[in-house]
Coordinates of C-alpha atoms in Angstrom, one line a residue:
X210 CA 0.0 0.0 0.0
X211 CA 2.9 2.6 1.0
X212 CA 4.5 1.8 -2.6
X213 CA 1.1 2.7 -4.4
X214 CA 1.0 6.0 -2.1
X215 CA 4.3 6.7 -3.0
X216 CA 3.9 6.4 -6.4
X217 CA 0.6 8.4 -7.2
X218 CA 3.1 11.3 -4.8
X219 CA 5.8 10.5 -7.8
X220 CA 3.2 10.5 -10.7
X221 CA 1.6 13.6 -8.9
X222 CA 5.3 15.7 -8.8
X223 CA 6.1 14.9 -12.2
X224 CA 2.2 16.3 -13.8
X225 CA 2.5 19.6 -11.8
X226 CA 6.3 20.3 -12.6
X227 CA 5.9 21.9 -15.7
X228 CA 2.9 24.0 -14.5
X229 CA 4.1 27.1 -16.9
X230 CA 3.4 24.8 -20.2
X231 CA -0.4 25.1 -19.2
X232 CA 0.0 28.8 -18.7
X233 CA 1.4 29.2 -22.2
X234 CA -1.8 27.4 -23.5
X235 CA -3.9 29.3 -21.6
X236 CA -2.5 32.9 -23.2
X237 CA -1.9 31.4 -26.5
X238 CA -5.8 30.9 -25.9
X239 CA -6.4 33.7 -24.7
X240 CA -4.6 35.9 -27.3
X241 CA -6.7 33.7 -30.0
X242 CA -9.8 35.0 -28.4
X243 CA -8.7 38.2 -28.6
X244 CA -7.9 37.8 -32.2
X245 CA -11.6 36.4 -33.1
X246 CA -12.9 40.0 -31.5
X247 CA -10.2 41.6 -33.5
X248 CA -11.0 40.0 -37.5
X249 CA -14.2 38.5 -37.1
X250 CA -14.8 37.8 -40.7
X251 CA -11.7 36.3 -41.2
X252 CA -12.0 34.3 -37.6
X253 CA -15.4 33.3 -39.5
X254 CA -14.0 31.8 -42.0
X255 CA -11.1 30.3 -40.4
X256 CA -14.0 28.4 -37.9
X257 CA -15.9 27.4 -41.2
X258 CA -12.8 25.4 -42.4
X259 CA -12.1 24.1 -38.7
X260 CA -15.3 22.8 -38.0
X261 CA -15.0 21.0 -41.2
X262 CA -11.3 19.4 -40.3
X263 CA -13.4 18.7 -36.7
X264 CA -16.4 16.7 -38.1
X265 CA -13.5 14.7 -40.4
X266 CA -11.2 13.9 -37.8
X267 CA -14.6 13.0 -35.4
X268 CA -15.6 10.7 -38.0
X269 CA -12.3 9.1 -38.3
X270 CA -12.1 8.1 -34.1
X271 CA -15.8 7.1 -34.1
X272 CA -14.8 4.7 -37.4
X273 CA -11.6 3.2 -35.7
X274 CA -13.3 3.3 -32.3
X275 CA -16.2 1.0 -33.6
X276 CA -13.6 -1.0 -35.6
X277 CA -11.4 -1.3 -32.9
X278 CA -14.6 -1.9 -30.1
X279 CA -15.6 -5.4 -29.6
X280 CA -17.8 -4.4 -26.2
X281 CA -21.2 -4.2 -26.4
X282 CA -21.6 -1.5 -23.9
X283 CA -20.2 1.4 -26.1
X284 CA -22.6 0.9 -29.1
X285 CA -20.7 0.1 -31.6
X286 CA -23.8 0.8 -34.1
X287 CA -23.6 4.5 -33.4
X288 CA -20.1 4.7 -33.3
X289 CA -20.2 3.4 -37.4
X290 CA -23.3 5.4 -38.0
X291 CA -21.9 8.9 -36.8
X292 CA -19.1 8.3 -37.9
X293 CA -19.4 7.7 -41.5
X294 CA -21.9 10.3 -41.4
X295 CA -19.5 12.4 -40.0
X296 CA -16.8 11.6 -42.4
X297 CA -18.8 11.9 -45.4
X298 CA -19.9 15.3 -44.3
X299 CA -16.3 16.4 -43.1
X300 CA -15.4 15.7 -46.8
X301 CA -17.7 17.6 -48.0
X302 CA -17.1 20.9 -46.0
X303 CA -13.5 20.3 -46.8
X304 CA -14.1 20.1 -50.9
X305 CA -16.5 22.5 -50.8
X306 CA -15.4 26.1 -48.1
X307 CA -18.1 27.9 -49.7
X308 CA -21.0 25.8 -48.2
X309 CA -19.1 25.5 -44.8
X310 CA -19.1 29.1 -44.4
X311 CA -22.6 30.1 -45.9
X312 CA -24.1 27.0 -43.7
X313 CA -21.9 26.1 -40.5
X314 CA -24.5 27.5 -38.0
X315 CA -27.1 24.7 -39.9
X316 CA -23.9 22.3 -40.3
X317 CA -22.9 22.9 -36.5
X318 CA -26.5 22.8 -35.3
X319 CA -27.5 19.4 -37.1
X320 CA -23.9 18.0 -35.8
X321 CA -24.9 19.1 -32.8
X322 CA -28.2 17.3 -32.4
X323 CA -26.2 14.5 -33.9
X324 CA -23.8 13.9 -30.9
X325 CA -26.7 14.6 -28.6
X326 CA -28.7 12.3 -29.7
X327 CA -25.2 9.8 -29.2
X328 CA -24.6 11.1 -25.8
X329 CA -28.3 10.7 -24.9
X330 CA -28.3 6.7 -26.1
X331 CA -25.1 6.4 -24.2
X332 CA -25.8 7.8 -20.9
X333 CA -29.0 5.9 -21.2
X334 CA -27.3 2.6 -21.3
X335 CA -24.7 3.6 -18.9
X336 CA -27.6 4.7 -16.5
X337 CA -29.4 1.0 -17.3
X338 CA -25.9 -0.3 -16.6
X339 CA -25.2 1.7 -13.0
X340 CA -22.3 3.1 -14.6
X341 CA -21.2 6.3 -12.5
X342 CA -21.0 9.2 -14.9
X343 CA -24.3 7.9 -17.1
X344 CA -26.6 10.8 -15.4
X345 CA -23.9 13.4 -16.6
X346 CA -23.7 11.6 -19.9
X347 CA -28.0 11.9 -20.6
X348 CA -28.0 15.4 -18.8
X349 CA -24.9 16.8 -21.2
X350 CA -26.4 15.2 -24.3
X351 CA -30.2 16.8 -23.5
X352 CA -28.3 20.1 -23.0
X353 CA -26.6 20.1 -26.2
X354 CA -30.0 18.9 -27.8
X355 CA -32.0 22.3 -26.7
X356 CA -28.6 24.1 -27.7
X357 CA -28.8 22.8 -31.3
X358 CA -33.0 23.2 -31.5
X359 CA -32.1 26.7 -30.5
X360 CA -29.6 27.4 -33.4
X361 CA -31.4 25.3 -35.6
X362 CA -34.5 27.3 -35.3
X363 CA -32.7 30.8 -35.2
X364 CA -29.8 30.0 -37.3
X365 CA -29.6 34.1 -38.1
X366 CA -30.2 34.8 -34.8
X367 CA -27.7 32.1 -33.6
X368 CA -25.6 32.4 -37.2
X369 CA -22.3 34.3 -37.9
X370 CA -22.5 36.6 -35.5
X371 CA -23.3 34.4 -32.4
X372 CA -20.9 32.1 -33.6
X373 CA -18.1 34.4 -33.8
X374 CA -19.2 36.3 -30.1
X375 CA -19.5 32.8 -28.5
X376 CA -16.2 31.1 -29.6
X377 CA -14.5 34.3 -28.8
X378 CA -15.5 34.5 -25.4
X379 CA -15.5 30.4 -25.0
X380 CA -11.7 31.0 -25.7
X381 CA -10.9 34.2 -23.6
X382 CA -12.7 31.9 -20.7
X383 CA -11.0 28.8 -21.4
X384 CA -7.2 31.3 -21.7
X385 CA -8.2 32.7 -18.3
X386 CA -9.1 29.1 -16.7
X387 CA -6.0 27.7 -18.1
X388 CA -4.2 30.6 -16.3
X389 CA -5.3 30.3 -13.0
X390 CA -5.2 26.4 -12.8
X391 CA -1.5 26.9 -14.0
X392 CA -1.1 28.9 -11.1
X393 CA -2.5 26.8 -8.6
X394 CA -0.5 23.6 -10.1
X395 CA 2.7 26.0 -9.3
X396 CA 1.1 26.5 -5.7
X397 CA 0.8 22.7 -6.2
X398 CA 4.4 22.1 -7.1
X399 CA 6.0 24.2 -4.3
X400 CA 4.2 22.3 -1.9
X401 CA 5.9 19.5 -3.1
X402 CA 9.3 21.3 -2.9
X403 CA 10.8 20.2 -5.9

C-alpha cells in the first residue's frame, strides 16, 4: 500500500512540474480569443474550415473506435453510423469552403443534435448499466440537444454573428481558466518542494 501512495506522490510531482506549459496554452488561448474579436470575418472563415477538419477527424475516431470496439456496452452501431456520417460530411465541408461558411451555424447545429442524440443513447445505457457518470452523460447530451433546437430554429439569430461572439468569449474563458489552474499547479508544485 505505502509503494502505491508513494507512487501516485511521484506521478503527482512529475504532472504539476511543468505547470508554466499550461499557462502558455492558456495565453496562447487567450490571445486567440482576442484575435476572433479583432478579425471576425476572417475568424469566421477560419471556424468554417475548422469545423470542417473537426467533423473529419470525429468521424475518423468514431470509425476506428467501432472498428477497434468489440464491447457491447459502447454501441458500436452508433459509433459506425456517426461516424461515416460524420466523415462523409467532413469531406464535403472540406471540398467545398463555400458551403461550410454560408451553412456552419445549420452544419454545426444538425452535428450538434447529432452527438446529442449519441450522448443521450449512451448515458441511457450507462444509466441502465449503474455506470457512474451515465446521469452526466444523458443530462450533457439533452443540454446540447436544446442548444442545437435553439440554433437550428434561429440560425440568423444564432448564425455568424453568435458564432463568432461565442467562440471568442468560449476561448478568452478557457485562456483565463488555463491561467489560473496553472497557477494553482505552481502553488501545487512548491508544496511538493521540488
Amino acid at each position: 500500500m505505502q509503494d502505491v501512495f508513494m507512487s501516485r506522490i511521484e506521478s503527482s510531482r512529475r504532472a504539476v512540474k511543468n505547470w508554466w506549459l499550461l499557462l502558455l496554452l492558456g495565453i496562447a488561448v487567450f490571445v486567440v480569443g482576442m484575435l476572433i474579436f479583432t478579425y471576425p470575418g476572417l475568424s469566421y472563415v477560419a471556424m468554417s474550415v475548422t469545423f470542417a477538419i473537426l467533423i473529419l477527424v470525429s468521424g475518423a475516431v468514431n470509425i476506428a473506435l467501432a472498428a477497434s470496439n468489440t464491447n457491447a456496452v459502447i454501441g458500436r452501431g452508433w459509433l459506425w453510423a456517426g461516424g461515416i456520417v460524420e466523415l462523409l460530411i467532413g469531406l464535403l465541408l472540406i471540398c467545398y469552403p463555400s458551403i461550410s461558411v454560408a451553412t456552419l451555424p445549420l452544419f454545426l447545429g444538425f452535428w450538434l443534435m447529432f452527438r446529442s442524440f449519441g450522448l443521450i443513447g449512451s448515458g441511457s445505457d450507462l444509466m441502465s448499466l449503474k455506470v457512474p457518470g451515465g446521469g452526466w452523460t444523458l443530462f450533457v447530451g439533452i443540454l446540447l440537444l436544446i442548444c442545437s433546437v435553439m440554433i437550428l430554429a434561429q440560425p440568423l439569430l444564432f448564425g455568424i454573428e453568435a458564432v463568432v461572439i461565442w467562440v471568442g468569449v468560449s476561448f478568452l474563458v478557457a485562456g483565463i481558466s488555463m491561467a489560473l489552474f496553472s497557477f494553482e499547479l505552481k502553488s501545487l508544485h512548491k508544496h511538493f518542494g521540488e
